[in-house]
mmCIF file of C-alpha atoms in Angstrom:
data_model
loop_
_atom_site.group_PDB
_atom_site.id
_atom_site.type_symbol
_atom_site.label_atom_id
_atom_site.label_comp_id
_atom_site.label_asym_id
_atom_site.label_seq_id
_atom_site.Cartn_x
_atom_site.Cartn_y
_atom_site.Cartn_z
ATOM 1 C CA GLN A 455 98.806 22.804 -84.445
ATOM 2 C CA LYS A 456 95.164 23.233 -85.389
ATOM 3 C CA GLU A 457 94.540 24.851 -88.748
ATOM 4 C CA VAL A 458 92.145 27.490 -87.397
ATOM 5 C CA GLU A 459 92.252 28.385 -83.719
ATOM 6 C CA GLN A 460 89.807 30.281 -81.582
ATOM 7 C CA ASN A 461 89.441 30.725 -77.848
ATOM 8 C CA SER A 462 86.425 28.635 -76.906
ATOM 9 C CA GLY A 463 85.277 31.089 -74.220
ATOM 10 C CA PRO A 464 82.761 31.806 -72.948
ATOM 11 C CA LEU A 465 83.483 35.460 -73.505
ATOM 12 C CA SER A 466 81.167 37.514 -71.333
ATOM 13 C CA VAL A 467 80.583 41.196 -72.034
ATOM 14 C CA PRO A 468 78.002 43.615 -70.604
ATOM 15 C CA GLU A 469 75.259 44.936 -72.853
ATOM 16 C CA GLY A 470 76.454 47.930 -74.860
ATOM 17 C CA ALA A 471 80.136 46.972 -74.690
ATOM 18 C CA ILE A 472 82.427 45.957 -77.551
ATOM 19 C CA ALA A 473 82.975 42.220 -77.955
ATOM 20 C CA SER A 474 86.271 41.223 -79.550
ATOM 21 C CA LEU A 475 86.612 37.750 -81.057
ATOM 22 C CA ASN A 476 89.910 36.464 -82.372
ATOM 23 C CA CYS A 477 91.027 33.765 -84.793
ATOM 24 C CA THR A 478 94.437 32.603 -86.021
ATOM 25 C CA TYR A 479 95.113 30.301 -88.960
ATOM 26 C CA SER A 480 98.115 28.274 -90.013
ATOM 27 C CA ASP A 481 97.886 28.072 -93.828
ATOM 28 C CA ARG A 482 99.628 31.089 -95.344
ATOM 29 C CA VAL A 483 97.915 30.648 -98.713
ATOM 30 C CA SER A 484 94.473 31.135 -97.185
ATOM 31 C CA GLN A 485 92.630 33.803 -99.121
ATOM 32 C CA SER A 486 89.069 34.107 -97.866
ATOM 33 C CA PHE A 487 87.929 34.549 -94.303
ATOM 34 C CA PHE A 488 84.472 34.322 -92.832
ATOM 35 C CA TRP A 489 82.679 34.790 -89.544
ATOM 36 C CA TYR A 490 79.581 32.710 -88.932
ATOM 37 C CA ARG A 491 77.181 33.041 -86.025
ATOM 38 C CA GLN A 492 75.495 29.938 -84.643
ATOM 39 C CA TYR A 493 72.683 30.106 -82.121
ATOM 40 C CA SER A 494 72.187 27.067 -79.925
ATOM 41 C CA GLY A 495 70.410 24.324 -81.844
ATOM 42 C CA LYS A 496 70.534 26.252 -85.109
ATOM 43 C CA SER A 497 72.688 26.204 -88.209
ATOM 44 C CA PRO A 498 75.593 28.605 -88.827
ATOM 45 C CA GLU A 499 74.796 31.812 -90.703
ATOM 46 C CA LEU A 500 77.286 34.129 -92.354
ATOM 47 C CA ILE A 501 77.697 37.544 -90.769
ATOM 48 C CA MET A 502 80.951 38.808 -92.312
ATOM 49 C CA SER A 503 83.426 37.926 -95.027
ATOM 50 C CA ILE A 504 86.807 39.562 -95.610
ATOM 51 C CA TYR A 505 89.347 38.973 -98.356
ATOM 52 C CA SER A 506 92.024 41.676 -98.045
ATOM 53 C CA ASN A 507 94.077 43.152 -95.233
ATOM 54 C CA GLY A 508 92.487 45.847 -93.137
ATOM 55 C CA ASP A 509 89.048 46.484 -91.715
ATOM 56 C CA LYS A 510 85.620 45.825 -93.130
ATOM 57 C CA GLU A 511 82.580 47.282 -91.427
ATOM 58 C CA ASP A 512 78.944 46.224 -91.671
ATOM 59 C CA GLY A 513 76.613 47.847 -89.184
ATOM 60 C CA ARG A 514 77.738 46.957 -85.673
ATOM 61 C CA PHE A 515 80.218 44.374 -86.983
ATOM 62 C CA THR A 516 83.816 44.993 -88.044
ATOM 63 C CA ALA A 517 86.078 42.276 -89.394
ATOM 64 C CA GLN A 518 89.829 42.841 -89.291
ATOM 65 C CA LEU A 519 92.377 40.848 -91.289
ATOM 66 C CA ASN A 520 96.144 40.764 -90.955
ATOM 67 C CA LYS A 521 97.585 38.193 -93.348
ATOM 68 C CA ALA A 522 101.174 38.790 -92.229
ATOM 69 C CA SER A 523 100.225 37.789 -88.700
ATOM 70 C CA GLN A 524 97.713 35.189 -89.931
ATOM 71 C CA TYR A 525 95.090 36.746 -87.754
ATOM 72 C CA VAL A 526 91.454 37.685 -88.266
ATOM 73 C CA SER A 527 89.135 39.241 -85.724
ATOM 74 C CA LEU A 528 85.536 40.296 -85.325
ATOM 75 C CA LEU A 529 84.425 43.288 -83.292
ATOM 76 C CA ILE A 530 80.810 43.663 -82.257
ATOM 77 C CA ARG A 531 79.958 47.175 -81.100
ATOM 78 C CA ASP A 532 77.043 47.974 -78.797
ATOM 79 C CA SER A 533 76.656 44.280 -77.953
ATOM 80 C CA GLN A 534 73.105 43.097 -77.388
ATOM 81 C CA PRO A 535 71.818 40.034 -75.537
ATOM 82 C CA SER A 536 70.613 38.781 -78.941
ATOM 83 C CA ASP A 537 74.295 38.605 -80.000
ATOM 84 C CA SER A 538 74.805 35.770 -77.505
ATOM 85 C CA ALA A 539 75.817 32.823 -79.683
ATOM 86 C CA THR A 540 78.833 30.837 -80.824
ATOM 87 C CA TYR A 541 80.956 32.630 -83.423
ATOM 88 C CA LEU A 542 82.788 30.429 -85.891
ATOM 89 C CA CYS A 543 85.795 31.593 -87.866
ATOM 90 C CA ALA A 544 86.221 29.917 -91.259
ATOM 91 C CA VAL A 545 89.131 30.051 -93.676
ATOM 92 C CA GLN A 546 89.112 29.096 -97.339
ATOM 93 C CA THR A 547 92.268 28.319 -99.258
ATOM 94 C CA SER A 548 92.528 29.924 -102.658
ATOM 95 C CA GLY A 549 91.518 27.655 -105.513
ATOM 96 C CA THR A 550 89.824 25.075 -103.315
ATOM 97 C CA TYR A 551 86.328 24.460 -102.074
ATOM 98 C CA LYS A 552 87.645 23.582 -98.650
ATOM 99 C CA TYR A 553 86.446 25.739 -95.760
ATOM 100 C CA ILE A 554 88.198 25.046 -92.472
ATOM 101 C CA PHE A 555 86.346 26.085 -89.348
ATOM 102 C CA GLY A 556 87.664 26.966 -85.926
ATOM 103 C CA THR A 557 86.085 25.463 -82.831
ATOM 104 C CA GLY A 558 84.119 28.651 -82.196
ATOM 105 C CA THR A 559 83.964 31.202 -79.399
ATOM 106 C CA ARG A 560 80.885 31.293 -77.227
ATOM 107 C CA LEU A 561 79.805 34.879 -76.569
ATOM 108 C CA LYS A 562 77.504 35.860 -73.720
ATOM 109 C CA VAL A 563 76.145 39.385 -73.620
ATOM 110 C CA LEU A 564 74.870 40.171 -70.145
ATOM 111 C CA ALA A 565 71.788 42.390 -69.841
ATOM 112 C CA ASP B 491 60.956 28.448 -99.421
ATOM 113 C CA THR B 492 63.750 26.679 -97.553
ATOM 114 C CA ALA B 493 67.042 27.187 -99.415
ATOM 115 C CA VAL B 494 68.862 24.091 -98.110
ATOM 116 C CA SER B 495 66.682 21.412 -96.579
ATOM 117 C CA GLN B 496 67.705 18.213 -94.849
ATOM 118 C CA THR B 497 65.683 15.211 -93.778
ATOM 119 C CA PRO B 498 65.282 13.845 -91.259
ATOM 120 C CA LYS B 499 66.036 16.474 -88.611
ATOM 121 C CA TYR B 500 66.414 13.849 -85.899
ATOM 122 C CA LEU B 501 67.527 10.220 -86.008
ATOM 123 C CA VAL B 502 67.827 7.928 -83.017
ATOM 124 C CA THR B 503 69.106 4.465 -83.801
ATOM 125 C CA GLN B 504 71.005 1.503 -82.440
ATOM 126 C CA MET B 505 74.645 0.685 -83.034
ATOM 127 C CA GLY B 506 75.189 -1.410 -86.129
ATOM 128 C CA ASN B 507 72.216 -0.010 -88.037
ATOM 129 C CA ASP B 508 72.382 1.786 -91.395
ATOM 130 C CA LYS B 509 70.858 5.227 -91.905
ATOM 131 C CA SER B 510 70.598 7.881 -94.610
ATOM 132 C CA ILE B 511 70.267 11.652 -94.552
ATOM 133 C CA LYS B 512 68.982 13.547 -97.568
ATOM 134 C CA CYS B 513 69.750 17.100 -98.620
ATOM 135 C CA GLU B 514 68.278 19.323 -101.294
ATOM 136 C CA GLN B 515 69.059 22.914 -102.262
ATOM 137 C CA ASN B 516 66.985 25.219 -104.434
ATOM 138 C CA LEU B 517 69.601 27.973 -104.748
ATOM 139 C CA GLY B 518 70.985 26.797 -108.071
ATOM 140 C CA HIS B 519 74.428 26.228 -106.532
ATOM 141 C CA ASP B 520 76.883 23.828 -108.122
ATOM 142 C CA THR B 521 78.716 22.846 -104.936
ATOM 143 C CA MET B 522 77.378 20.948 -101.948
ATOM 144 C CA TYR B 523 78.978 19.736 -98.732
ATOM 145 C CA TRP B 524 78.535 17.509 -95.730
ATOM 146 C CA TYR B 525 79.904 18.752 -92.421
ATOM 147 C CA LYS B 526 79.904 16.958 -89.073
ATOM 148 C CA GLN B 527 79.561 19.006 -85.883
ATOM 149 C CA ASP B 528 80.498 17.241 -82.686
ATOM 150 C CA SER B 529 79.402 18.016 -79.138
ATOM 151 C CA LYS B 530 82.150 20.638 -78.823
ATOM 152 C CA LYS B 531 80.737 22.559 -81.795
ATOM 153 C CA PHE B 532 83.656 21.697 -84.087
ATOM 154 C CA LEU B 533 82.498 21.735 -87.718
ATOM 155 C CA LYS B 534 84.544 19.304 -89.764
ATOM 156 C CA ILE B 535 84.252 18.913 -93.514
ATOM 157 C CA MET B 536 83.505 15.388 -94.678
ATOM 158 C CA PHE B 537 82.684 15.553 -98.379
ATOM 159 C CA SER B 538 82.060 18.020 -101.152
ATOM 160 C CA TYR B 539 80.561 17.607 -104.600
ATOM 161 C CA ASN B 540 80.755 20.055 -107.464
ATOM 162 C CA ASN B 541 78.115 19.447 -110.108
ATOM 163 C CA LYS B 542 77.804 15.776 -109.089
ATOM 164 C CA GLU B 543 81.568 15.201 -109.008
ATOM 165 C CA LEU B 544 83.272 14.344 -105.708
ATOM 166 C CA ILE B 545 85.941 16.984 -105.067
ATOM 167 C CA ILE B 546 86.627 16.701 -101.344
ATOM 168 C CA ASN B 547 86.821 13.418 -99.492
ATOM 169 C CA GLU B 548 88.339 13.940 -96.067
ATOM 170 C CA THR B 549 89.615 11.212 -93.807
ATOM 171 C CA VAL B 550 86.241 9.675 -93.150
ATOM 172 C CA PRO B 551 85.574 5.972 -92.483
ATOM 173 C CA ASN B 552 84.331 4.222 -95.601
ATOM 174 C CA ARG B 553 81.149 3.412 -93.693
ATOM 175 C CA PHE B 554 80.137 6.896 -94.843
ATOM 176 C CA SER B 555 79.127 7.087 -98.484
ATOM 177 C CA PRO B 556 77.875 10.259 -100.130
ATOM 178 C CA LYS B 557 75.848 10.280 -103.289
ATOM 179 C CA SER B 558 74.843 13.153 -105.544
ATOM 180 C CA PRO B 559 72.170 12.160 -108.086
ATOM 181 C CA ASP B 560 72.111 15.725 -109.448
ATOM 182 C CA LYS B 561 73.631 19.043 -108.457
ATOM 183 C CA ALA B 562 70.647 19.986 -106.297
ATOM 184 C CA HIS B 563 70.804 16.857 -104.138
ATOM 185 C CA LEU B 564 73.431 15.337 -101.897
ATOM 186 C CA ASN B 565 72.688 12.349 -99.694
ATOM 187 C CA LEU B 566 74.740 10.685 -96.986
ATOM 188 C CA HIS B 567 74.472 7.012 -96.159
ATOM 189 C CA ILE B 568 76.088 5.605 -93.052
ATOM 190 C CA ASN B 569 76.606 1.854 -92.571
ATOM 191 C CA SER B 570 77.206 -0.001 -89.313
ATOM 192 C CA LEU B 571 76.645 3.007 -87.090
ATOM 193 C CA GLU B 572 78.954 3.485 -84.099
ATOM 194 C CA LEU B 573 78.554 5.516 -80.910
ATOM 195 C CA GLY B 574 81.125 8.032 -82.164
ATOM 196 C CA ASP B 575 78.937 8.835 -85.156
ATOM 197 C CA SER B 576 76.561 10.706 -82.869
ATOM 198 C CA ALA B 577 76.697 14.328 -83.985
ATOM 199 C CA VAL B 578 74.819 16.945 -85.958
ATOM 200 C CA TYR B 579 75.343 16.573 -89.690
ATOM 201 C CA PHE B 580 75.010 19.736 -91.730
ATOM 202 C CA CYS B 581 74.515 19.935 -95.447
ATOM 203 C CA ALA B 582 75.648 23.157 -97.136
ATOM 204 C CA SER B 583 75.902 24.625 -100.597
ATOM 205 C CA SER B 584 77.876 27.437 -102.182
ATOM 206 C CA LEU B 585 78.336 29.374 -105.372
ATOM 207 C CA PRO B 586 81.450 28.797 -107.460
ATOM 208 C CA LEU B 587 84.698 30.101 -105.985
ATOM 209 C CA VAL B 588 84.727 33.241 -108.121
ATOM 210 C CA ASP B 589 81.729 34.479 -106.149
ATOM 211 C CA THR B 590 81.211 35.276 -102.482
ATOM 212 C CA GLY B 591 82.214 31.876 -101.201
ATOM 213 C CA GLU B 592 79.437 31.965 -98.598
ATOM 214 C CA LEU B 593 78.244 28.610 -97.327
ATOM 215 C CA PHE B 594 74.485 28.217 -96.980
ATOM 216 C CA PHE B 595 73.663 25.615 -94.348
ATOM 217 C CA GLY B 596 70.700 23.365 -93.896
ATOM 218 C CA GLU B 597 69.077 23.074 -90.463
ATOM 219 C CA GLY B 598 71.120 20.036 -89.537
ATOM 220 C CA SER B 599 70.289 16.409 -88.819
ATOM 221 C CA ARG B 600 70.951 15.319 -85.249
ATOM 222 C CA LEU B 601 72.027 11.674 -85.175
ATOM 223 C CA THR B 602 72.044 9.822 -81.868
ATOM 224 C CA VAL B 603 73.490 6.317 -81.825
ATOM 225 C CA LEU B 604 72.563 4.235 -78.764
#
């Protein structure tokens, strides 16, 4: 079983819709969770971090964490064509510098 | 000012050659990393240094040797290059764990082994 799993996609949504990206992880002691966005040919950039159960909102982005289910998700409201990118879920285990990334979900927002 | 910079951005070389990638960060971070991203976009940690000390050394062939002359620099030397080494190599840095934990990535170095 992979440590961090994501559906590779592509996930296609129409402009203005909500895009829902999901991630599951296997290490129960994981403490910190991150969503990075990576445009083609570019480096990953952080868009959201979440550390406790529940929802965290930042503009059009909402991260949701459920540690009991070992599940973290990212919702993008009012999706724009500029949101088209690969979204990488990353998990950090408490007390370590080790960030484990998922394989990423490719999102396509159709104009 | 570029926060995390890597050179070169592109390398094309023959199998069996040796190559180096250099990384520098001006963010004042103590921790630096090398990640390898393959053609399927999977980012895999290779090494991490904290204030010049090696703290993460994943299952990487010993043809790969990192070196951190100071906490702002982390270099990667690769001996006897193989076809499977073709990938994008990203350098990253981060604050200590007590802070946000965000990774700041360089622009990547695309290595192509022919």
